């Protein structure tokens, strides 16, 4: 029988005990455009349960060095979207302070975005190359990107990412890097991710109210994938599942390129809410029971084993049955999403689970059963410095945001071929909406 410690108190909103801060000891770093000089990069993961502000250093070579991280409980968000701007702003400000404040305000900062307003699709655009020498240039590539952005217009949506998957040059399939090659007819196959303008505006509003200069908005599963998947994983064919508090985010990669993204509007909070409902307990108590004693595999739990919470006994079996029901639902959503995108049978790399919710006991095993592929848990990889505080699944998005910031900081030649990310016009589009406060 497992015993529950009863001493844990549930901290109140805004209390310091909920804030977490960690900083490595690092020498000062510069901010020049020289690839040999260190640069500071920042990320802000505005999650449903916690906000993480993170600062790192890049010097042109991977891995990114994580310098500082601040965390605060998240208020004012529901399933990844801002529902109370003031509360969200307060939470973001707390996380920024915990990370060392001022520097982050100097930005530029990459911000993660998720939520059920996110839409993604695979599209194909073709343009005729009318240049005399027939060579495909970077300018021509930009025209293809612009074309892909406008391929499925919706006036309430803004394109967040256009990720090239492959190119067809005069009928030759599978070209990954078209620049410098000759072709008259060029087709780009791309994965396009867009989000509701109002949701993006609300997120950026809450962040920029804190005096942060947002340089780019990144779909959260892409950030998590950046932190957790290796180039081999992507090449082999692997899907990532980030089980957060409010949403479960999916990103699947085939032959090195992004093939599918989706956001399932169920996360760990739904698991706890179910336990709270089933046991008639406050949410915080249900959360404690889930984290300490929950399992997604109820068959393995003793029928009569009780767990103790604040002098009350609860059935471990019943708790796990509730959790398994939810876990199955999330995983079936993920399976259907991968099936719908016709990628599930092309993932020899299996499924990589990350995000706080992936830590639920038995979740990996259940994922293998439902998705029909091998599953493994992942924490952020390829980071240096005092990495221990960061190597937890709930920090994958935050670390991935640093990779994105580094990637697009011109520290190394930008890949213009398949797999390169285009952050496009989102920043330009929202620039006029908010006042950018000085750092
Ligand atoms: N050991 C554990 N077992 C089960 N669930 C856990 C465990 N540890 C954390 N969680 C759950 O993980 C969730 C938080 O995960 P995470 O920090 O990745 O979410 P988030 O980034 O704030 O949310 P989102 O990405 O959906 O906006 C919570 O619901 C929490 O209960
Ligand atoms: Mg998250």
Coordinates of C-alpha atoms and ligand atoms in Angstrom, one line a residue:
X1 CA 0.0 0.0 0.0
X2 CA 1.3 3.5 -0.9
X3 CA 1.1 6.2 1.7
X4 CA 0.5 9.8 0.9
X5 CA 2.4 12.6 2.6
X6 CA 0.0 15.1 4.0
X7 CA 2.3 18.0 4.7
X8 CA 2.2 19.5 1.2
X9 CA 0.3 22.8 1.3
X10 CA -1.2 24.2 -1.9
X11 CA 0.4 27.6 -2.3
X12 CA -1.9 30.6 -3.0
X13 CA -1.8 32.6 -6.1
X14 CA 1.2 35.0 -6.2
X15 CA 3.0 33.3 -3.3
X16 CA 6.7 33.0 -3.7
X17 CA 6.6 29.3 -2.9
X18 CA 5.0 28.7 -6.3
X19 CA 7.7 30.7 -8.1
X20 CA 10.8 28.9 -9.1
X21 CA 14.0 30.4 -10.2
X22 CA 17.2 28.9 -11.3
X23 CA 20.3 30.6 -12.6
X24 CA 23.6 29.3 -13.7
X25 CA 26.8 31.2 -13.1
X26 CA 27.9 32.7 -16.3
X27 CA 30.2 35.3 -17.6
X28 CA 28.7 38.3 -19.4
X29 CA 27.9 37.8 -23.0
X30 CA 27.8 40.1 -26.0
X31 CA 25.0 40.9 -28.5
X32 CA 26.7 41.5 -31.7
X33 CA 26.1 40.0 -35.1
X34 CA 29.4 38.2 -35.2
X35 CA 29.0 34.4 -35.3
X36 CA 32.0 33.9 -33.0
X37 CA 30.6 36.1 -30.3
X38 CA 28.0 34.8 -27.8
X39 CA 24.5 36.0 -28.1
X40 CA 21.7 36.0 -25.7
X41 CA 18.4 34.4 -26.7
X42 CA 15.2 34.3 -24.8
X43 CA 12.0 32.3 -24.8
X44 CA 8.6 32.6 -23.1
X45 CA 6.5 29.5 -22.8
X46 CA 3.0 30.8 -21.8
X47 CA 1.5 27.5 -20.7
X48 CA -1.9 26.8 -19.2
X49 CA -0.5 25.7 -15.8
X50 CA 2.8 27.6 -15.7
X51 CA 4.7 30.3 -17.5
X52 CA 8.4 29.7 -18.1
X53 CA 10.8 32.5 -19.0
X54 CA 14.2 31.3 -20.2
X55 CA 17.4 32.9 -21.2
X56 CA 20.2 31.2 -23.1
X57 CA 23.4 31.8 -24.9
X58 CA 24.4 30.7 -28.4
X59 CA 27.8 31.1 -30.0
X60 CA 27.0 29.8 -33.4
X61 CA 27.4 26.1 -32.5
X62 CA 24.9 23.9 -30.8
X63 CA 24.0 23.1 -28.2
X64 CA 22.4 26.2 -26.6
X65 CA 23.6 27.1 -23.1
X66 CA 20.7 27.7 -20.7
X67 CA 21.6 30.6 -18.5
X68 CA 18.5 31.2 -16.4
X69 CA 15.0 30.1 -16.1
X70 CA 12.1 31.6 -14.1
X71 CA 8.8 30.0 -13.6
X72 CA 5.4 31.2 -12.2
X73 CA 2.0 29.7 -12.0
X74 CA -0.2 30.6 -14.9
X75 CA -3.5 32.4 -14.5
X76 CA -5.8 33.8 -17.1
X77 CA -5.2 31.0 -19.7
X78 CA -7.6 28.2 -20.7
X79 CA -6.6 25.4 -23.0
X80 CA -3.6 27.5 -24.3
X81 CA -5.5 30.7 -24.9
X82 CA -5.7 33.9 -22.9
X83 CA -9.1 34.4 -21.2
X84 CA -8.1 37.0 -18.7
X85 CA -5.4 39.4 -20.0
X86 CA -4.7 41.1 -16.7
X87 CA -4.2 37.8 -14.9
X88 CA -2.1 36.4 -17.7
X89 CA 0.1 39.6 -17.8
X90 CA 0.6 39.3 -14.1
X91 CA 1.8 35.7 -14.4
X92 CA 4.1 36.5 -17.3
X93 CA 5.6 39.4 -15.3
X94 CA 6.2 37.1 -12.4
X95 CA 8.0 34.5 -14.5
X96 CA 10.1 37.2 -16.2
X97 CA 11.1 38.6 -12.7
X98 CA 12.0 35.1 -11.6
X99 CA 14.3 34.8 -14.6
X100 CA 16.2 38.0 -14.0
X101 CA 13.7 40.5 -15.4
X102 CA 15.5 43.2 -17.1
X103 CA 17.4 41.2 -19.6
X104 CA 14.4 39.5 -20.9
X105 CA 12.6 42.8 -21.3
X106 CA 15.5 43.8 -23.6
X107 CA 14.4 40.9 -25.8
X108 CA 14.0 39.8 -28.5
X109 CA 11.9 36.9 -27.2
X110 CA 10.4 33.9 -28.9
X111 CA 6.9 33.1 -27.6
X112 CA 5.2 29.7 -27.8
X113 CA 1.6 29.4 -28.9
X114 CA -1.0 26.6 -28.9
X115 CA -4.7 26.2 -28.5
X116 CA -7.6 24.7 -30.4
X117 CA -7.7 27.8 -32.8
X118 CA -4.5 26.4 -34.4
X119 CA -5.1 25.0 -37.9
X120 CA -2.6 23.2 -40.1
X121 CA -2.6 21.7 -43.5
X122 CA -0.3 20.4 -46.2
X123 CA -0.4 22.4 -49.4
X124 CA 1.3 22.6 -52.7
X125 CA 2.1 25.8 -54.7
X126 CA 3.6 26.0 -58.2
X127 CA 5.3 29.0 -59.9
X128 CA 7.0 29.5 -63.2
X129 CA 10.5 30.6 -63.0
X130 CA 10.9 33.2 -65.7
X131 CA 14.5 34.2 -65.1
X132 CA 16.8 33.9 -68.1
X133 CA 19.3 31.5 -66.5
X134 CA 16.5 29.5 -65.0
X135 CA 18.2 29.3 -61.6
X136 CA 16.0 29.2 -58.5
X137 CA 17.0 32.0 -56.3
X138 CA 16.2 32.8 -52.6
X139 CA 14.0 35.6 -53.9
X140 CA 12.0 33.1 -56.0
X141 CA 11.7 30.9 -52.9
X142 CA 10.2 33.8 -51.0
X143 CA 7.6 34.2 -53.7
X144 CA 6.7 30.5 -53.2
X145 CA 6.4 31.1 -49.4
X146 CA 4.1 34.1 -50.0
X147 CA 2.1 32.0 -52.4
X148 CA 1.7 29.3 -49.8
X149 CA 0.6 31.8 -47.2
X150 CA -2.2 33.0 -49.4
X151 CA -3.2 29.5 -50.6
X152 CA -6.0 29.1 -48.1
X153 CA -7.0 32.6 -47.0
X154 CA -9.2 33.2 -44.0
X155 CA -9.4 36.8 -42.9
X156 CA -9.6 35.8 -39.2
X157 CA -6.5 33.8 -39.3
X158 CA -2.8 34.6 -39.5
X159 CA -0.2 32.2 -40.9
X160 CA 2.4 31.3 -38.2
X161 CA 4.6 28.9 -40.1
X162 CA 5.2 27.9 -43.7
X163 CA 7.5 24.8 -43.4
X164 CA 8.7 23.6 -46.8
X165 CA 8.6 19.8 -47.0
X166 CA 10.0 19.2 -50.5
X167 CA 10.2 20.7 -53.9
X168 CA 9.5 19.4 -57.4
X169 CA 11.7 20.9 -60.1
X170 CA 10.4 20.4 -63.7
X171 CA 8.9 17.1 -62.6
X172 CA 11.8 15.9 -60.5
X173 CA 10.5 14.9 -57.2
X174 CA 12.1 15.0 -53.8
X175 CA 14.3 18.1 -54.1
X176 CA 15.2 19.4 -50.7
X177 CA 17.3 22.4 -51.5
X178 CA 16.2 24.1 -54.7
X179 CA 18.3 27.3 -54.5
X180 CA 21.0 27.3 -57.2
X181 CA 19.3 24.6 -59.3
X182 CA 17.8 25.3 -62.7
X183 CA 14.1 24.8 -63.3
X184 CA 11.3 26.5 -65.1
X185 CA 8.4 25.0 -63.1
X186 CA 8.9 24.9 -59.4
X187 CA 6.5 23.3 -56.9
X188 CA 6.8 23.6 -53.2
X189 CA 5.1 21.2 -50.9
X190 CA 4.7 22.8 -47.5
X191 CA 3.1 22.4 -44.1
X192 CA 1.2 25.6 -43.2
X193 CA 0.2 26.5 -39.6
X194 CA -2.2 29.3 -38.9
X195 CA -4.0 30.6 -35.8
X196 CA -6.9 32.9 -35.0
X197 CA -5.7 36.5 -35.2
X198 CA -7.7 37.4 -32.0
X199 CA -6.0 34.6 -30.0
X200 CA -2.6 35.6 -31.2
X201 CA -3.4 39.2 -30.5
X202 CA -4.5 38.4 -26.9
X203 CA -1.4 36.3 -26.2
X204 CA 1.0 39.0 -27.6
X205 CA -1.0 41.7 -25.7
X206 CA -0.5 39.9 -22.4
X207 CA 3.2 39.4 -23.1
X208 CA 4.0 42.8 -24.5
X209 CA 2.1 44.5 -21.6
X210 CA 5.1 43.3 -19.5
X211 CA 7.5 45.3 -21.7
X212 CA 8.7 42.3 -23.7
X213 CA 9.6 42.6 -27.3
X214 CA 8.3 39.6 -29.1
X215 CA 10.4 38.6 -32.1
X216 CA 8.6 35.5 -33.2
X217 CA 5.6 33.3 -32.3
X218 CA 6.3 29.6 -32.5
X219 CA 3.8 26.7 -32.5
X220 CA 4.6 24.9 -29.2
X221 CA 4.9 21.4 -30.5
X222 CA 7.5 22.6 -33.0
X223 CA 9.4 24.1 -30.1
X224 CA 9.2 20.9 -28.1
X225 CA 10.2 18.8 -31.1
X226 CA 13.2 21.1 -31.5
X227 CA 14.3 20.3 -28.0
X228 CA 13.4 16.6 -27.9
X229 CA 14.0 15.1 -31.4
X230 CA 17.2 14.4 -33.1
X231 CA 17.8 14.8 -36.9
X232 CA 17.8 11.0 -37.0
X233 CA 14.4 10.9 -35.4
X234 CA 13.0 13.2 -37.9
X235 CA 14.6 11.4 -40.8
X236 CA 13.4 8.0 -39.6
X237 CA 9.8 9.2 -39.1
X238 CA 8.8 10.1 -35.5
X239 CA 5.8 11.9 -33.9
X240 CA 6.0 14.0 -30.8
X241 CA 3.2 14.3 -28.3
X242 CA 3.5 17.2 -25.7
X243 CA 0.9 16.5 -23.0
X244 CA 0.5 19.9 -21.3
X245 CA -2.0 21.1 -18.7
X246 CA -4.5 22.5 -21.2
X247 CA -3.7 20.9 -24.5
X248 CA -1.9 17.9 -26.0
X249 CA 0.1 19.0 -29.0
X250 CA 1.2 16.8 -31.9
X251 CA 4.0 17.2 -34.4
X252 CA 5.0 14.4 -36.8
X253 CA 8.1 14.3 -39.0
X254 CA 8.7 12.2 -42.1
X255 CA 11.9 12.0 -44.1
X256 CA 13.3 14.9 -42.1
X257 CA 10.4 17.2 -42.7
X258 CA 7.4 18.3 -40.7
X259 CA 4.4 16.4 -42.0
X260 CA 1.6 17.1 -39.5
X261 CA 0.8 19.2 -36.6
X262 CA -2.4 19.2 -34.4
X263 CA -3.5 20.5 -31.1
X264 CA -5.9 18.4 -29.0
X265 CA -7.8 20.5 -26.5
X266 CA -7.3 18.1 -23.6
X267 CA -4.4 18.2 -21.1
X268 CA -3.4 17.2 -17.6
X269 CA -5.9 19.6 -16.1
X270 CA -8.8 17.5 -17.5
X271 CA -7.3 14.4 -15.8
X272 CA -7.3 16.2 -12.4
X273 CA -10.7 17.7 -13.0
X274 CA -12.1 14.2 -13.6
X275 CA -10.5 12.9 -10.4
X276 CA -11.9 15.9 -8.5
X277 CA -15.4 15.2 -9.9
X278 CA -15.2 11.4 -9.3
X279 CA -14.0 11.7 -5.8
X280 CA -15.8 15.0 -4.9
X281 CA -12.6 16.7 -4.0
X282 CA -11.1 20.2 -4.6
X283 CA -9.1 20.3 -7.8
X284 CA -5.8 20.9 -6.0
X285 CA -6.3 17.7 -3.9
X286 CA -7.1 15.7 -7.0
X287 CA -4.0 17.1 -8.7
X288 CA -1.9 15.9 -5.8
X289 CA -3.4 12.5 -5.9
X290 CA -2.9 12.2 -9.6
X291 CA 0.8 13.3 -9.5
X292 CA 1.7 11.1 -6.6
X293 CA -0.4 8.0 -7.0
X294 CA -2.1 8.1 -10.4
X295 CA -1.6 5.5 -13.1
X296 CA -2.9 5.3 -16.7
X297 CA -3.0 1.5 -16.3
X298 CA -5.7 0.6 -13.8
X299 CA -5.3 -3.1 -14.3
X300 CA -2.1 -3.1 -12.5
X301 CA -3.5 -1.3 -9.4
X302 CA -4.5 -3.3 -6.4
X303 CA -8.3 -3.5 -6.0
X304 CA -8.3 -2.7 -2.3
X305 CA -5.3 -0.4 -2.0
X306 CA -6.2 2.9 -0.4
X307 CA -4.2 6.1 -0.6
X308 CA -4.4 8.7 2.2
X309 CA -4.9 12.4 1.6
X310 CA -5.5 14.7 4.5
X311 CA -6.8 11.9 6.7
X312 CA -9.2 10.6 4.1
X313 CA -8.8 7.3 2.3
X314 CA -9.4 7.0 -1.5
X315 CA -9.4 4.0 -3.8
X316 CA -6.2 3.9 -5.8
X317 CA -8.0 1.6 -8.3
X318 CA -10.8 4.1 -8.8
X319 CA -8.4 7.0 -9.3
X320 CA -6.5 5.0 -11.9
X321 CA -9.7 4.0 -13.7
X322 CA -10.7 7.6 -14.0
X323 CA -7.2 8.6 -15.3
X324 CA -7.0 5.7 -17.7
X325 CA -10.3 6.7 -19.3
X326 CA -8.9 10.2 -20.0
X327 CA -5.6 8.9 -21.1
X328 CA -7.2 6.6 -23.6
X329 CA -9.3 9.5 -24.9
X330 CA -6.2 11.7 -25.5
X331 CA -4.3 8.9 -27.1
X332 CA -7.2 7.9 -29.3
X333 CA -7.5 11.6 -30.5
X334 CA -3.8 11.5 -31.3
X335 CA -4.1 8.2 -33.1
X336 CA -7.1 9.5 -35.2
X337 CA -5.2 12.7 -35.9
X338 CA -2.1 10.8 -37.2
X339 CA -4.4 8.5 -39.2
X340 CA -6.3 11.4 -40.7
X341 CA -2.9 12.8 -41.8
X342 CA -2.0 9.4 -43.2
X343 CA 1.3 9.3 -41.2
X344 CA 0.7 6.8 -38.5
X345 CA 2.0 3.9 -40.5
X346 CA 5.2 5.7 -41.5
X347 CA 6.7 6.3 -38.1
X348 CA 9.4 3.7 -37.4
X349 CA 10.8 6.2 -34.8
X350 CA 7.6 5.8 -32.8
X351 CA 6.1 8.3 -30.5
X352 CA 8.1 10.6 -28.3
X353 CA 6.2 11.8 -25.2
X354 CA 7.0 15.0 -23.4
X355 CA 5.2 17.8 -21.4
X356 CA 4.3 17.5 -17.7
X357 CA 1.4 15.1 -18.4
X358 CA 3.7 12.5 -20.0
X359 CA 4.9 11.7 -16.5
X360 CA 1.7 10.0 -15.5
X361 CA 2.7 6.4 -14.6
X362 CA 1.9 3.9 -17.4
X363 CA 1.1 6.6 -20.0
X364 CA 4.0 5.4 -22.2
X365 CA 2.8 1.8 -22.1
X366 CA -0.8 2.8 -22.9
X367 CA 0.5 5.0 -25.8
X368 CA 2.2 1.9 -27.3
X369 CA -0.9 -0.1 -27.0
X370 CA -3.3 2.6 -28.5
X371 CA -1.0 4.0 -31.2
X372 CA 0.6 0.7 -32.1
X373 CA 4.2 1.9 -32.1
X374 CA 7.0 2.2 -29.6
X375 CA 6.9 5.1 -27.2
X376 CA 9.5 6.8 -25.1
X377 CA 9.5 9.7 -22.7
X378 CA 11.8 12.7 -23.6
X379 CA 13.3 15.7 -21.8
X380 CA 15.1 18.5 -23.6
X381 CA 18.4 17.3 -25.1
X382 CA 21.5 19.0 -26.5
X383 CA 21.8 21.7 -23.9
X384 CA 24.9 22.6 -22.0
X385 CA 25.7 24.3 -18.7
X386 CA 24.0 23.4 -15.5
X387 CA 21.3 21.6 -17.3
X388 CA 19.7 19.5 -14.5
X389 CA 17.0 22.0 -13.5
X390 CA 15.9 22.2 -17.2
X391 CA 15.9 18.5 -18.0
X392 CA 12.3 17.8 -17.3
X393 CA 9.5 17.1 -19.8
X394 CA 7.6 20.2 -18.8
X395 CA 10.5 22.4 -20.0
X396 CA 10.7 21.0 -23.5
X397 CA 8.8 23.9 -25.1
X398 CA 10.8 26.5 -23.2
X399 CA 14.1 25.0 -24.3
X400 CA 12.9 24.5 -27.8
X401 CA 12.0 28.2 -28.0
X402 CA 15.7 29.0 -27.3
X403 CA 16.7 26.7 -30.2
X404 CA 14.3 28.7 -32.4
X405 CA 15.6 32.0 -31.3
X406 CA 19.1 30.7 -32.0
X407 CA 18.2 29.3 -35.3
X408 CA 16.8 32.5 -36.5
X409 CA 19.5 34.7 -35.1
X410 CA 21.7 34.5 -38.2
X411 CA 24.3 32.8 -36.2
X412 CA 24.6 30.2 -38.9
X413 CA 23.6 30.1 -42.5
X414 CA 19.8 29.8 -42.7
X415 CA 18.8 26.7 -44.5
X416 CA 16.4 27.7 -47.2
X417 CA 15.6 24.1 -48.1
X418 CA 13.1 21.7 -46.8
X419 CA 12.8 21.7 -43.1
X420 CA 13.6 25.4 -42.6
X421 CA 11.1 27.4 -40.7
X422 CA 9.6 30.6 -42.0
X423 CA 8.1 32.8 -39.3
X424 CA 6.7 35.1 -41.9
X425 CA 4.6 38.1 -41.3
X426 CA 3.2 37.4 -37.9
X427 CA 5.4 39.9 -36.1
X428 CA 4.8 42.5 -38.8
X429 CA 1.1 41.9 -38.6
X430 CA 0.8 42.5 -34.9
X431 CA 3.5 45.2 -34.7
X432 CA 0.9 47.9 -35.0
X433 CA -1.5 46.5 -32.5
X434 CA 0.6 47.0 -29.4
X435 CA 2.8 49.5 -27.9
X436 CA 6.3 48.0 -27.5
X437 CA 7.5 49.2 -24.1
X438 CA 11.2 50.1 -23.7
X439 CA 13.4 47.4 -22.1
Ligands
LIG1 N1 4.0 13.1 -12.3 C1 2.9 13.5 -13.0 N2 1.9 12.7 -13.3 C2 0.9 13.1 -14.0 N3 0.7 14.4 -14.4 C3 1.7 15.2 -14.1 C4 2.8 14.9 -13.4 N4 3.6 16.0 -13.3 C5 2.9 17.0 -13.9 N5 1.8 16.5 -14.4 C6 0.8 17.3 -15.1 O1 1.4 18.0 -16.2 C7 0.5 19.1 -16.5 C8 1.4 20.4 -16.7 O2 2.2 20.1 -17.8 P1 3.0 21.3 -18.5 O3 3.8 22.0 -17.5 O4 3.8 20.7 -19.6 O5 1.8 22.2 -19.0 P2 1.7 23.6 -19.6 O6 2.9 23.9 -20.5 O7 1.5 24.6 -18.4 O8 0.3 23.6 -20.4 P3 0.0 23.7 -21.9 O9 1.2 23.3 -22.7 O10 -1.2 22.8 -22.2 O11 -0.3 25.1 -22.2 C9 -0.4 19.4 -15.3 O12 -1.7 19.0 -15.6 C10 0.2 18.4 -14.3 O13 -0.9 17.8 -13.5
LIG2 MG1 3.2 23.5 -22.5

